[in-house]
């Protein structure tokens, strides 16, 4: 039969919101009845809509069964030729999102990618141009709000597409597209006018308006491909994809009906390259609808399933799927493979992987999905497929990714009357369902004493009210003790398919969280073990995410370090770290970054790590005024690295007084500063109690014995049951140097001056010669041995002459010290005459619970007499 042309008056909005039925002989009567119904309605839209064009009209859509917003052709086509729709690996499906279709240049790049695919047949799904979907929704919103600016906004939409088409197309293709664009916009204007008058838009009207972005982008891409000489057709997927609303803003595809319609469509247009609209579909009653937000991925998966494609490629603007949100974890890595289940779990927990329902259609046919970056074609992307083979069998590889969900509240229903009572959980979640709240996670103790679950924070008020109302009697009777709401929560989910068969994964995760001082509020893990979910404070969420991620993906230990006191000791440490950082990471899997250095007057801060090859220059050029509070705040608030360490290289009492607060904040403390461990006993005990109660480390090995492992050795002896009777040693490197070199005819004052010049002494040598430093070390060892001694309990024989103790400066002291050289020479001569040497020692008598510090004489064969330089011996 030849074309049937019909002219009539029809309200444009009503026409546009309905399918244009195919006018075959079998349904011609239905078509006429539909038009008759439309003609019976009031013509309030301000003008007739002409239906009917000749077959050669530019407005005719040969593949479209919708009433077009322009003068759409209604024709009775010739009998369809039954062309078989091939299925299988000859098909490859590509989906290009709005960013990929954002400009004419990008659309041409898309065309080039399509043409470069060597597959026998290609089916391309496209989204609307970037931001267009939002613009279309905005049109409907403005119109139903009776905002006159909808007309201006519509003109902007028209201008955007007209400009793009002129840059991309030319000749007859450009004329055809612009003609269609004019017609569509004209009818949209009429429809929006109707919405404006009514002050309301039905869902089908809104879906119809919004879907035009995909219609236009699909046509432009198909013309761009044709321009290169390749045959190409474009498909309005509302003719093929049939879905049924399933509640919760979701739809379910009718795969059988979709297959039938795709076969019919392909019978009319058996093209090798098909460009199809994403996002849009129709209901079983041929009413326009959408696959809801982010539905273009879903479109690609459905179509890929219908043709049994070899692969579905989702083109986007990232290199693949990350192991964590790269905005929160800068060290996130691209995953080469993911299983369907892993991708599903990640989507559920908010990871920007795919539309959560995209995986369902392809999973049943084992069709892999590949996520690739259109702007970096060299990147291989991430393949989502059936459980991939594990490359290395490593325990750490069991967890593929981490995801977080913020702005949650934890609801805890608790009471002894819940235990063993059937139906309690049902009643709880029935109440939650009745208020329409979404339960993100559920956890229940095996004792059935309590049930807790997480819901969005914005929904928790109505949930709490409903639970209190529902269980009013149980609460009054005491069967339930409380319905508690904990606000400000987040969820951290660890996802990995191999977690189910690998022991120890949970232990590693919780160890990482504990070391980062993260408190876990609730835990959930299904028997499938595809994910472990923990609820924690929202303020800890990013830190927890980075701690867990660094443990599984970077190194077993990731440290952010702050150095206090870049003097002799601190400077040597920084230079040592400069040489060892790469070795630590390579050989010991420790990623260490110094993010702060502070002295008494200036400090240098960095978020990701200071270049230690030039720390001195940076401290001079880029430093800011020192403030210990700001310095610690910078370290504790750094979310890049989960584990924080402060190294105190000073001998400052005021710095040591902060250790308790730092440990309480979860910051590990390492120090050679003896002031904290030898200070007031009550403060020392408080500090050690905090260290034991928290999951933080307090290391002070270097407080005694310099580089010798004295503290750890002593601790090991005690832990294995040994009893300490006595400790004696040369604890001061400075005094060791002085007495090792005080021999022959050398003057004592000359040796002290030499030690001061070499940097062995404090700026004021009296600080060393007083013996107080040695006494502090004796107190440290006494307390480590279980003795509760104060510094005042240790008698000290100072080497500073009484008359010189009151000198106003170190220089004055050094000027007057030579006057005592004869006394020192006499003591040395007396010792040498007896075959002995002078040594300044500290001693602890653990049996009598006492200690002392003094100058003693030892025979030349004694170990204390064998030292050289500034060596210590204990």
Coordinates of N, CA and C in Angstrom, one line a residue, residues 829-837 857-861:
X829 N 95.4 11.6 88.1 CA 96.7 11.0 88.5 C 96.5 9.9 89.6
X830 N 95.6 10.1 90.5 CA 95.4 9.2 91.6 C 94.8 7.9 91.0
X831 N 93.9 8.0 90.0 CA 93.3 6.9 89.4 C 94.4 6.1 88.5
X832 N 95.2 6.8 87.8 CA 96.2 6.2 87.0 C 97.2 5.4 87.8
X833 N 97.5 6.0 89.0 CA 98.5 5.4 89.9 C 97.9 4.0 90.4
X834 N 96.6 3.9 90.5 CA 96.0 2.6 90.9 C 95.6 1.7 89.8
X835 N 96.0 2.1 88.5 CA 95.7 1.3 87.3 C 94.2 1.4 87.0
X836 N 93.6 2.6 87.2 CA 92.2 2.8 87.0 C 91.9 4.0 86.1
X837 N 90.7 4.1 85.7 CA 90.3 5.3 84.9 C 89.0 5.9 85.5
X857 N 85.8 5.2 89.7 CA 87.0 4.7 89.1 C 86.9 3.2 88.8
X858 N 87.4 2.8 87.7 CA 87.3 1.4 87.2 C 88.7 0.9 86.7
X859 N 89.0 -0.4 87.0 CA 90.2 -0.9 86.5 C 90.2 -0.9 85.0
X860 N 91.4 -0.9 84.4 CA 91.6 -0.8 83.0 C 91.1 -2.0 82.2
X861 N 90.9 -3.1 82.9 CA 90.3 -4.3 82.2 C 88.8 -4.4 82.3

